[in-house]
Amino acid sequence: MDRNQSRRQVAAMKQSLFDQGLLDEQFIQLEELQDDANPNFVEEIVTLHYRDSSRLISSIEQALKERNPLDFNKLDTLMHQFKGSSSSIGAKKVKAECNLFREYCRVGNAEGCMRSFQQLKKEYAALRKKLEAYFQLARQAGPQETACRSK
Amino acid sequence: MSAVGDVFMPEVGAGKLHVLAVDDSHVDRKVIERLLKISSCKVTVVESGSRALQYLGLDGEKSSIGFDSVKVNLIMTDYSMPGMTGYELLKKIKESSVFREVPVVVMSSENILTRIDSCLEEGAEEFLLKPVKLSDVKRVTDFIMKGEGKKSVKKSHKRSRSDDCTPPSISTAFSSVSHPCDVSLPASPSTFHSKKSRLSI
């Protein structure tokens, strides 16, 4: 595949993620921090995010099992961290699900929490898959595509 | 024959602000470090308030005599952290005779007015909403760079914290030259809150 075609594909994929409401402005902000010396900064950040969020998802899952009653404070605290991490990479839809979950925590709605968490996991998995494809394509297209800053 | 680097070694970070960043999130630590490096700062990042105090020598472990305190021009801290919150860290810094003049910026993902108010009341320079942008960091660091010579002007805006009055001149990397107050606030103050914008209400 020729370079230009690759780059166009990358740009189109990125645009699609935005059009689907999966990513927000923060993702662009991160891309603008990339340069020749740090060409994979966004991917590094997102990888760190996966590590944190995997851990948090496990903790939340565990906390949801400890019912009668649910510890809404603990759940809210965990979700606050998850939301922060998601927000830092520009994960728009996931962040919205986090907010919904926290609302359910605030009103003490256990069923709402569990439903919302299932949805959140779906959104998270979907975004993760798409971002992995995006970064793979971006790497193939070459560093010029994502690096925006000049030294 | 000496290599280029051997000829003259300027003081590490001469001309650069040294910023201490505090955040329990690994992702946010990495991002703030990058933002600060791009803004030409020397950066030290720690993961908690207690580590920050340790770094500053405020954890009560070191004796005040003979301890060369670390030079920090700005502290940026997350608000919500387990253990010690950013607010508690802010208070400890403002209680310290060595570090009370160091500007502290608090960052939070939550736009809670009472939280913002208490931080500003406690002497925080600014309150930034997360995710923090490069423009926020540049604005803050530019302001600090200019402000290093304007400590006496800023002091009058602060609520007096204790009975003793520390002299305004604290040795920094910058000479204390007074400039007219020429800080311009951005058009949309919705992403940050600072003492200046509050006082202008």
mmCIF file of C-alpha atoms in Angstrom:
data_model
loop_
_atom_site.group_PDB
_atom_site.id
_atom_site.type_symbol
_atom_site.label_atom_id
_atom_site.label_comp_id
_atom_site.label_asym_id
_atom_site.label_seq_id
_atom_site.Cartn_x
_atom_site.Cartn_y
_atom_site.Cartn_z
ATOM 1 C CA MET A 1 0.000 0.000 0.000
ATOM 2 C CA ASP A 2 1.487 3.351 -0.894
ATOM 3 C CA ARG A 3 2.295 5.924 1.768
ATOM 4 C CA ASN A 4 -0.307 8.484 0.797
ATOM 5 C CA GLN A 5 -3.036 5.901 0.681
ATOM 6 C CA SER A 6 -2.046 4.673 4.142
ATOM 7 C CA ARG A 7 -2.114 8.176 5.523
ATOM 8 C CA ARG A 8 -5.506 8.855 4.049
ATOM 9 C CA GLN A 9 -6.801 5.680 5.619
ATOM 10 C CA VAL A 10 -5.427 6.694 9.002
ATOM 11 C CA ALA A 11 -7.027 10.112 8.746
ATOM 12 C CA ALA A 12 -10.329 8.574 7.701
ATOM 13 C CA MET A 13 -10.242 6.104 10.558
ATOM 14 C CA LYS A 14 -9.562 8.845 13.034
ATOM 15 C CA GLN A 15 -12.350 10.973 11.638
ATOM 16 C CA SER A 16 -14.708 8.038 11.944
ATOM 17 C CA LEU A 17 -13.859 7.626 15.628
ATOM 18 C CA PHE A 18 -14.762 11.236 16.148
ATOM 19 C CA ASP A 19 -17.918 11.014 14.075
ATOM 20 C CA GLN A 20 -19.086 8.048 16.141
ATOM 21 C CA GLY A 21 -18.657 10.131 19.272
ATOM 22 C CA LEU A 22 -16.004 7.788 20.629
ATOM 23 C CA LEU A 23 -13.235 10.342 20.924
ATOM 24 C CA ASP A 24 -13.128 13.983 21.865
ATOM 25 C CA GLU A 25 -10.819 16.991 21.688
ATOM 26 C CA GLN A 26 -8.463 15.577 24.313
ATOM 27 C CA PHE A 27 -7.239 12.966 21.822
ATOM 28 C CA ILE A 28 -6.202 15.753 19.470
ATOM 29 C CA GLN A 29 -4.521 17.565 22.353
ATOM 30 C CA LEU A 30 -2.431 14.457 22.985
ATOM 31 C CA GLU A 31 -1.518 14.113 19.323
ATOM 32 C CA GLU A 32 -0.238 17.646 19.356
ATOM 33 C CA LEU A 33 2.260 16.643 22.006
ATOM 34 C CA GLN A 34 3.944 14.212 19.636
ATOM 35 C CA ASP A 35 7.111 15.112 17.805
ATOM 36 C CA ASP A 36 10.069 13.419 16.189
ATOM 37 C CA ALA A 37 11.543 12.564 19.568
ATOM 38 C CA ASN A 38 8.198 11.307 20.903
ATOM 39 C CA PRO A 39 6.393 9.908 17.855
ATOM 40 C CA ASN A 40 4.329 7.341 19.758
ATOM 41 C CA PHE A 41 3.328 9.413 22.727
ATOM 42 C CA VAL A 42 -0.403 8.927 22.272
ATOM 43 C CA GLU A 43 -0.067 5.183 21.939
ATOM 44 C CA GLU A 44 2.107 5.086 25.064
ATOM 45 C CA ILE A 45 -0.476 7.052 27.008
ATOM 46 C CA VAL A 46 -3.301 4.871 25.764
ATOM 47 C CA THR A 47 -1.346 1.744 26.703
ATOM 48 C CA LEU A 48 -0.882 3.090 30.225
ATOM 49 C CA HIS A 49 -4.590 3.791 30.295
ATOM 50 C CA TYR A 50 -5.376 0.171 29.374
ATOM 51 C CA ARG A 51 -3.234 -1.013 32.241
ATOM 52 C CA ASP A 52 -4.971 1.241 34.741
ATOM 53 C CA SER A 53 -8.442 0.601 33.400
ATOM 54 C CA SER A 54 -8.037 -3.193 33.355
ATOM 55 C CA ARG A 55 -7.114 -3.072 36.994
ATOM 56 C CA LEU A 56 -10.009 -0.765 37.821
ATOM 57 C CA ILE A 57 -12.523 -2.870 35.910
ATOM 58 C CA SER A 58 -11.450 -5.906 37.936
ATOM 59 C CA SER A 59 -11.760 -3.958 41.171
ATOM 60 C CA ILE A 60 -15.211 -2.673 40.236
ATOM 61 C CA GLU A 61 -16.317 -6.146 39.246
ATOM 62 C CA GLN A 62 -15.153 -7.444 42.575
ATOM 63 C CA ALA A 63 -16.887 -4.636 44.443
ATOM 64 C CA LEU A 64 -20.135 -5.307 42.559
ATOM 65 C CA LYS A 65 -20.017 -8.891 43.762
ATOM 66 C CA GLU A 66 -19.823 -7.786 47.379
ATOM 67 C CA ARG A 67 -23.536 -7.076 47.593
ATOM 68 C CA ASN A 68 -25.997 -6.647 50.454
ATOM 69 C CA PRO A 69 -25.397 -3.887 50.455
ATOM 70 C CA LEU A 70 -23.234 -2.514 47.681
ATOM 71 C CA ASP A 71 -20.522 -0.162 48.836
ATOM 72 C CA PHE A 72 -21.528 2.795 46.671
ATOM 73 C CA ASN A 73 -18.776 5.005 48.021
ATOM 74 C CA LYS A 74 -16.124 2.530 47.059
ATOM 75 C CA LEU A 75 -17.688 2.048 43.640
ATOM 76 C CA ASP A 76 -17.874 5.766 43.096
ATOM 77 C CA THR A 77 -14.229 6.213 44.056
ATOM 78 C CA LEU A 78 -13.116 3.468 41.680
ATOM 79 C CA MET A 79 -15.253 4.838 38.883
ATOM 80 C CA HIS A 80 -13.920 8.338 39.493
ATOM 81 C CA GLN A 81 -10.433 7.009 38.788
ATOM 82 C CA PHE A 82 -11.615 5.132 35.738
ATOM 83 C CA LYS A 83 -13.381 8.196 34.451
ATOM 84 C CA GLY A 84 -10.286 10.328 34.970
ATOM 85 C CA SER A 85 -8.129 7.941 33.041
ATOM 86 C CA SER A 86 -10.671 7.714 30.221
ATOM 87 C CA SER A 87 -11.035 11.452 30.110
ATOM 88 C CA SER A 88 -7.271 11.865 29.845
ATOM 89 C CA ILE A 89 -7.171 9.949 26.580
ATOM 90 C CA GLY A 90 -10.311 11.547 25.147
ATOM 91 C CA ALA A 91 -12.569 8.506 25.461
ATOM 92 C CA LYS A 92 -15.802 10.441 25.116
ATOM 93 C CA LYS A 93 -18.427 7.716 25.135
ATOM 94 C CA VAL A 94 -16.746 5.694 27.855
ATOM 95 C CA LYS A 95 -16.550 8.832 29.966
ATOM 96 C CA ALA A 96 -20.280 9.391 29.536
ATOM 97 C CA GLU A 97 -20.953 5.851 30.745
ATOM 98 C CA CYS A 98 -18.749 6.518 33.760
ATOM 99 C CA ASN A 99 -20.860 9.550 34.611
ATOM 100 C CA LEU A 100 -24.020 7.487 34.345
ATOM 101 C CA PHE A 101 -22.588 4.846 36.643
ATOM 102 C CA ARG A 102 -21.639 7.484 39.188
ATOM 103 C CA GLU A 103 -25.135 8.910 39.094
ATOM 104 C CA TYR A 104 -26.515 5.490 39.947
ATOM 105 C CA CYS A 105 -24.014 5.279 42.789
ATOM 106 C CA ARG A 106 -25.106 8.639 44.104
ATOM 107 C CA VAL A 107 -28.743 7.605 44.283
ATOM 108 C CA GLY A 108 -27.890 4.145 45.523
ATOM 109 C CA ASN A 109 -29.373 2.325 42.549
ATOM 110 C CA ALA A 110 -27.702 -1.085 42.476
ATOM 111 C CA GLU A 111 -29.466 -2.376 39.365
ATOM 112 C CA GLY A 112 -28.612 0.814 37.520
ATOM 113 C CA CYS A 113 -24.975 0.435 38.507
ATOM 114 C CA MET A 114 -24.775 -3.082 37.224
ATOM 115 C CA ARG A 115 -26.512 -2.357 33.943
ATOM 116 C CA SER A 116 -24.416 0.722 33.395
ATOM 117 C CA PHE A 117 -21.254 -1.198 34.139
ATOM 118 C CA GLN A 118 -22.109 -3.865 31.560
ATOM 119 C CA GLN A 119 -22.634 -1.147 28.977
ATOM 120 C CA LEU A 120 -19.423 0.561 30.010
ATOM 121 C CA LYS A 121 -17.417 -2.599 29.538
ATOM 122 C CA LYS A 122 -18.859 -2.976 26.054
ATOM 123 C CA GLU A 123 -17.981 0.600 25.136
ATOM 124 C CA TYR A 124 -14.528 0.226 26.591
ATOM 125 C CA ALA A 125 -13.853 -3.003 24.673
ATOM 126 C CA ALA A 126 -15.166 -1.517 21.437
ATOM 127 C CA LEU A 127 -13.015 1.570 21.715
ATOM 128 C CA ARG A 128 -9.986 -0.439 22.666
ATOM 129 C CA LYS A 129 -10.353 -2.628 19.588
ATOM 130 C CA LYS A 130 -10.755 0.374 17.315
ATOM 131 C CA LEU A 131 -7.823 2.223 18.802
ATOM 132 C CA GLU A 132 -5.605 -0.810 18.465
ATOM 133 C CA ALA A 133 -6.472 -0.970 14.779
ATOM 134 C CA TYR A 134 -5.916 2.756 14.460
ATOM 135 C CA PHE A 135 -2.468 2.703 16.036
ATOM 136 C CA GLN A 136 -1.426 -0.283 13.998
ATOM 137 C CA LEU A 137 -2.405 1.489 10.800
ATOM 138 C CA ALA A 138 -0.792 4.708 11.958
ATOM 139 C CA ARG A 139 2.477 2.928 12.654
ATOM 140 C CA GLN A 140 2.409 1.368 9.200
ATOM 141 C CA ALA A 141 1.674 4.700 7.580
ATOM 142 C CA GLY A 142 4.774 6.129 9.177
ATOM 143 C CA PRO A 143 5.474 8.696 11.868
ATOM 144 C CA GLN A 144 4.626 11.685 9.676
ATOM 145 C CA GLU A 145 0.956 10.952 10.040
ATOM 146 C CA THR A 146 0.482 11.446 13.736
ATOM 147 C CA ALA A 147 3.411 13.672 14.664
ATOM 148 C CA CYS A 148 2.097 17.210 14.551
ATOM 149 C CA ARG A 149 4.678 19.241 16.391
ATOM 150 C CA SER A 150 7.826 20.483 14.761
ATOM 151 C CA LYS A 151 10.917 20.335 16.941
ATOM 152 C CA MET B 1 41.078 17.751 24.688
ATOM 153 C CA SER B 2 37.830 18.374 26.507
ATOM 154 C CA ALA B 3 34.468 17.621 24.973
ATOM 155 C CA VAL B 4 32.003 20.438 24.377
ATOM 156 C CA GLY B 5 29.986 19.499 27.411
ATOM 157 C CA ASP B 6 32.997 19.795 29.728
ATOM 158 C CA VAL B 7 33.873 23.380 28.941
ATOM 159 C CA PHE B 8 31.090 25.066 30.862
ATOM 160 C CA MET B 9 28.344 23.355 32.765
ATOM 161 C CA PRO B 10 25.648 25.849 33.536
ATOM 162 C CA GLU B 11 23.618 25.267 36.662
ATOM 163 C CA VAL B 12 21.207 22.471 35.858
ATOM 164 C CA GLY B 13 17.988 23.992 34.621
ATOM 165 C CA ALA B 14 19.336 27.526 34.678
ATOM 166 C CA GLY B 15 16.647 29.742 33.205
ATOM 167 C CA LYS B 16 14.126 26.928 33.405
ATOM 168 C CA LEU B 17 11.353 26.653 35.907
ATOM 169 C CA HIS B 18 11.539 23.591 38.078
ATOM 170 C CA VAL B 19 8.067 22.188 38.506
ATOM 171 C CA LEU B 20 6.992 19.526 40.962
ATOM 172 C CA ALA B 21 3.937 17.669 39.682
ATOM 173 C CA VAL B 22 1.851 15.465 41.950
ATOM 174 C CA ASP B 23 -0.767 13.001 40.697
ATOM 175 C CA ASP B 24 -1.802 9.485 41.653
ATOM 176 C CA SER B 25 -2.797 8.625 38.078
ATOM 177 C CA HIS B 26 0.015 7.189 36.030
ATOM 178 C CA VAL B 27 -1.592 8.435 32.817
ATOM 179 C CA ASP B 28 -1.945 11.969 34.154
ATOM 180 C CA ARG B 29 1.610 11.986 35.468
ATOM 181 C CA LYS B 30 2.925 11.123 32.065
ATOM 182 C CA VAL B 31 0.769 13.744 30.377
ATOM 183 C CA ILE B 32 1.625 16.570 32.764
ATOM 184 C CA GLU B 33 5.296 15.706 32.493
ATOM 185 C CA ARG B 34 5.095 16.000 28.718
ATOM 186 C CA LEU B 35 3.123 19.249 28.887
ATOM 187 C CA LEU B 36 5.692 20.761 31.219
ATOM 188 C CA LYS B 37 8.676 19.594 29.187
ATOM 189 C CA ILE B 38 7.174 21.095 26.059
ATOM 190 C CA SER B 39 6.738 24.303 28.067
ATOM 191 C CA SER B 40 10.494 24.219 28.711
ATOM 192 C CA CYS B 41 10.362 23.260 32.348
ATOM 193 C CA LYS B 42 12.451 20.921 34.371
ATOM 194 C CA VAL B 43 10.006 18.407 35.853
ATOM 195 C CA THR B 44 9.902 16.208 38.911
ATOM 196 C CA VAL B 45 6.845 13.991 39.117
ATOM 197 C CA VAL B 46 5.643 12.177 42.223
ATOM 198 C CA GLU B 47 2.630 10.001 42.848
ATOM 199 C CA SER B 48 1.329 11.293 46.158
ATOM 200 C CA GLY B 49 1.177 14.178 48.580
ATOM 201 C CA SER B 50 3.377 12.374 51.062
ATOM 202 C CA ARG B 51 6.020 11.742 48.399
ATOM 203 C CA ALA B 52 5.837 15.415 47.502
ATOM 204 C CA LEU B 53 6.440 16.420 51.112
ATOM 205 C CA GLN B 54 9.282 13.944 51.297
ATOM 206 C CA TYR B 55 10.840 15.462 48.186
ATOM 207 C CA LEU B 56 10.504 18.954 49.570
ATOM 208 C CA GLY B 57 11.932 17.899 52.895
ATOM 209 C CA LEU B 58 8.721 18.790 54.696
ATOM 210 C CA ASP B 59 7.986 15.341 56.016
ATOM 211 C CA GLY B 60 9.730 16.044 59.302
ATOM 212 C CA GLU B 61 12.482 13.563 58.514
ATOM 213 C CA LYS B 62 15.231 16.074 57.909
ATOM 214 C CA SER B 63 16.489 18.658 60.304
ATOM 215 C CA SER B 64 16.123 22.220 59.108
ATOM 216 C CA ILE B 65 19.742 22.983 59.889
ATOM 217 C CA GLY B 66 22.190 22.152 57.151
ATOM 218 C CA PHE B 67 19.549 20.825 54.795
ATOM 219 C CA ASP B 68 19.808 22.441 51.422
ATOM 220 C CA SER B 69 16.205 22.714 50.413
ATOM 221 C CA VAL B 70 15.364 21.693 46.894
ATOM 222 C CA LYS B 71 14.550 24.559 44.537
ATOM 223 C CA VAL B 72 11.054 24.423 43.131
ATOM 224 C CA ASN B 73 9.365 27.277 41.262
ATOM 225 C CA LEU B 74 5.903 25.781 40.897
ATOM 226 C CA ILE B 75 3.909 22.895 42.295
ATOM 227 C CA MET B 76 1.062 21.391 40.315
ATOM 228 C CA THR B 77 -1.065 18.925 42.182
ATOM 229 C CA ASP B 78 -4.115 16.824 41.524
ATOM 230 C CA TYR B 79 -6.918 17.396 43.992
ATOM 231 C CA SER B 80 -8.366 13.908 44.484
ATOM 232 C CA MET B 81 -5.653 11.599 45.646
ATOM 233 C CA PRO B 82 -5.839 8.746 48.130
ATOM 234 C CA GLY B 83 -4.155 9.450 51.446
ATOM 235 C CA MET B 84 -3.409 13.142 51.255
ATOM 236 C CA THR B 85 -5.574 15.245 48.967
ATOM 237 C CA GLY B 86 -4.158 18.085 46.893
ATOM 238 C CA TYR B 87 -5.910 20.465 49.240
ATOM 239 C CA GLU B 88 -4.140 18.997 52.263
ATOM 240 C CA LEU B 89 -0.840 19.155 50.419
ATOM 241 C CA LEU B 90 -1.522 22.776 49.529
ATOM 242 C CA LYS B 91 -2.110 23.600 53.185
ATOM 243 C CA LYS B 92 1.117 21.944 54.255
ATOM 244 C CA ILE B 93 3.066 23.846 51.637
ATOM 245 C CA LYS B 94 1.536 27.157 52.660
ATOM 246 C CA GLU B 95 2.356 26.402 56.293
ATOM 247 C CA SER B 96 6.012 25.960 55.438
ATOM 248 C CA SER B 97 8.251 28.974 55.817
ATOM 249 C CA VAL B 98 10.530 27.644 53.094
ATOM 250 C CA PHE B 99 7.917 26.859 50.484
ATOM 251 C CA ARG B 100 4.916 29.047 51.231
ATOM 252 C CA GLU B 101 5.864 31.471 48.483
ATOM 253 C CA VAL B 102 5.975 28.739 45.853
ATOM 254 C CA PRO B 103 2.899 28.984 43.666
ATOM 255 C CA VAL B 104 0.657 25.937 43.859
ATOM 256 C CA VAL B 105 -1.768 25.055 41.097
ATOM 257 C CA VAL B 106 -4.508 22.550 41.846
ATOM 258 C CA MET B 107 -5.943 20.329 39.112
ATOM 259 C CA SER B 108 -9.221 18.495 39.233
ATOM 260 C CA SER B 109 -11.619 16.763 36.894
ATOM 261 C CA GLU B 110 -14.517 18.060 38.965
ATOM 262 C CA ASN B 111 -15.822 21.563 38.619
ATOM 263 C CA ILE B 112 -17.042 21.973 42.189
ATOM 264 C CA LEU B 113 -17.280 25.596 43.231
ATOM 265 C CA THR B 114 -16.782 25.014 46.962
ATOM 266 C CA ARG B 115 -13.705 22.967 46.188
ATOM 267 C CA ILE B 116 -12.312 25.676 43.944
ATOM 268 C CA ASP B 117 -13.079 28.329 46.541
ATOM 269 C CA SER B 118 -11.374 26.492 49.363
ATOM 270 C CA CYS B 119 -8.252 25.948 47.294
ATOM 271 C CA LEU B 120 -8.035 29.577 46.293
ATOM 272 C CA GLU B 121 -8.734 30.667 49.875
ATOM 273 C CA GLU B 122 -5.943 28.438 51.031
ATOM 274 C CA GLY B 123 -3.562 30.205 48.670
ATOM 275 C CA ALA B 124 -3.628 28.186 45.477
ATOM 276 C CA GLU B 125 -2.487 30.187 42.511
ATOM 277 C CA GLU B 126 -4.956 28.609 40.149
ATOM 278 C CA PHE B 127 -7.400 25.804 39.822
ATOM 279 C CA LEU B 128 -7.273 23.964 36.498
ATOM 280 C CA LEU B 129 -9.916 21.634 35.183
ATOM 281 C CA LYS B 130 -8.722 18.309 33.872
ATOM 282 C CA PRO B 131 -7.848 17.201 31.324
ATOM 283 C CA VAL B 132 -5.238 19.918 31.480
ATOM 284 C CA LYS B 133 -4.297 21.404 28.135
ATOM 285 C CA LEU B 134 -0.969 22.602 26.830
ATOM 286 C CA SER B 135 -2.377 26.118 26.641
ATOM 287 C CA ASP B 136 -3.197 25.972 30.376
ATOM 288 C CA VAL B 137 0.311 24.869 31.255
ATOM 289 C CA LYS B 138 1.951 27.435 29.000
ATOM 290 C CA ARG B 139 -0.168 30.179 30.452
ATOM 291 C CA VAL B 140 0.654 29.186 34.018
ATOM 292 C CA THR B 141 4.371 28.758 33.399
ATOM 293 C CA ASP B 142 4.582 32.042 31.473
ATOM 294 C CA PHE B 143 2.857 33.761 34.345
ATOM 295 C CA ILE B 144 5.186 32.203 36.903
ATOM 296 C CA MET B 145 8.221 33.207 34.850
ATOM 297 C CA LYS B 146 7.056 36.798 34.809
ATOM 298 C CA GLY B 147 5.802 36.623 38.342
ATOM 299 C CA GLU B 148 9.079 35.511 39.865
ATOM 300 C CA GLY B 149 9.980 39.173 40.076
ATOM 301 C CA LYS B 150 6.617 40.362 41.315
ATOM 302 C CA LYS B 151 6.322 38.590 44.633
ATOM 303 C CA SER B 152 5.576 41.751 46.554
ATOM 304 C CA VAL B 153 2.620 42.570 44.304
ATOM 305 C CA LYS B 154 1.180 39.091 44.620
ATOM 306 C CA LYS B 155 1.663 39.014 48.369
ATOM 307 C CA SER B 156 -0.826 41.799 48.852
ATOM 308 C CA HIS B 157 -3.513 39.643 47.240
ATOM 309 C CA LYS B 158 -2.964 36.764 49.592
ATOM 310 C CA ARG B 159 -4.835 36.311 52.823
ATOM 311 C CA SER B 160 -2.264 36.614 55.583
ATOM 312 C CA ARG B 161 -1.522 33.194 56.920
ATOM 313 C CA SER B 162 0.527 33.762 59.998
ATOM 314 C CA ASP B 163 1.940 36.442 62.250
ATOM 315 C CA ASP B 164 5.477 36.541 60.869
ATOM 316 C CA CYS B 165 6.045 38.402 57.664
ATOM 317 C CA THR B 166 8.536 36.732 55.358
ATOM 318 C CA PRO B 167 10.584 39.153 53.287
ATOM 319 C CA PRO B 168 9.556 39.191 49.632
ATOM 320 C CA SER B 169 12.951 38.481 48.167
ATOM 321 C CA ILE B 170 13.654 34.783 48.008
ATOM 322 C CA SER B 171 16.616 33.694 45.949
ATOM 323 C CA THR B 172 15.514 32.142 42.705
ATOM 324 C CA ALA B 173 17.094 31.632 39.353
ATOM 325 C CA PHE B 174 15.641 34.939 38.253
ATOM 326 C CA SER B 175 16.485 38.415 39.336
ATOM 327 C CA SER B 176 13.756 40.340 41.114
ATOM 328 C CA VAL B 177 12.974 43.035 38.606
ATOM 329 C CA SER B 178 9.614 44.631 38.986
ATOM 330 C CA HIS B 179 7.429 44.774 35.919
ATOM 331 C CA PRO B 180 4.107 46.465 35.505
ATOM 332 C CA CYS B 181 1.309 44.018 36.084
ATOM 333 C CA ASP B 182 0.836 42.948 32.517
ATOM 334 C CA VAL B 183 -0.738 39.540 32.821
ATOM 335 C CA SER B 184 -3.589 39.182 30.406
ATOM 336 C CA LEU B 185 -6.337 36.731 31.205
ATOM 337 C CA PRO B 186 -7.676 34.533 28.418
ATOM 338 C CA ALA B 187 -11.081 35.250 26.988
ATOM 339 C CA SER B 188 -12.840 32.239 28.433
ATOM 340 C CA PRO B 189 -12.142 31.736 32.119
ATOM 341 C CA SER B 190 -14.391 28.710 32.274
ATOM 342 C CA THR B 191 -11.555 26.195 32.329
ATOM 343 C CA PHE B 192 -9.638 27.750 35.147
ATOM 344 C CA HIS B 193 -10.098 29.828 38.207
ATOM 345 C CA SER B 194 -7.457 32.097 39.592
ATOM 346 C CA LYS B 195 -7.143 34.620 42.332
ATOM 347 C CA LYS B 196 -7.085 37.485 39.852
ATOM 348 C CA SER B 197 -10.335 36.607 38.166
ATOM 349 C CA ARG B 198 -11.991 36.128 41.539
ATOM 350 C CA LEU B 199 -10.848 39.468 42.843
ATOM 351 C CA SER B 200 -12.162 41.209 39.775
ATOM 352 C CA ILE B 201 -15.733 40.044 40.480
#
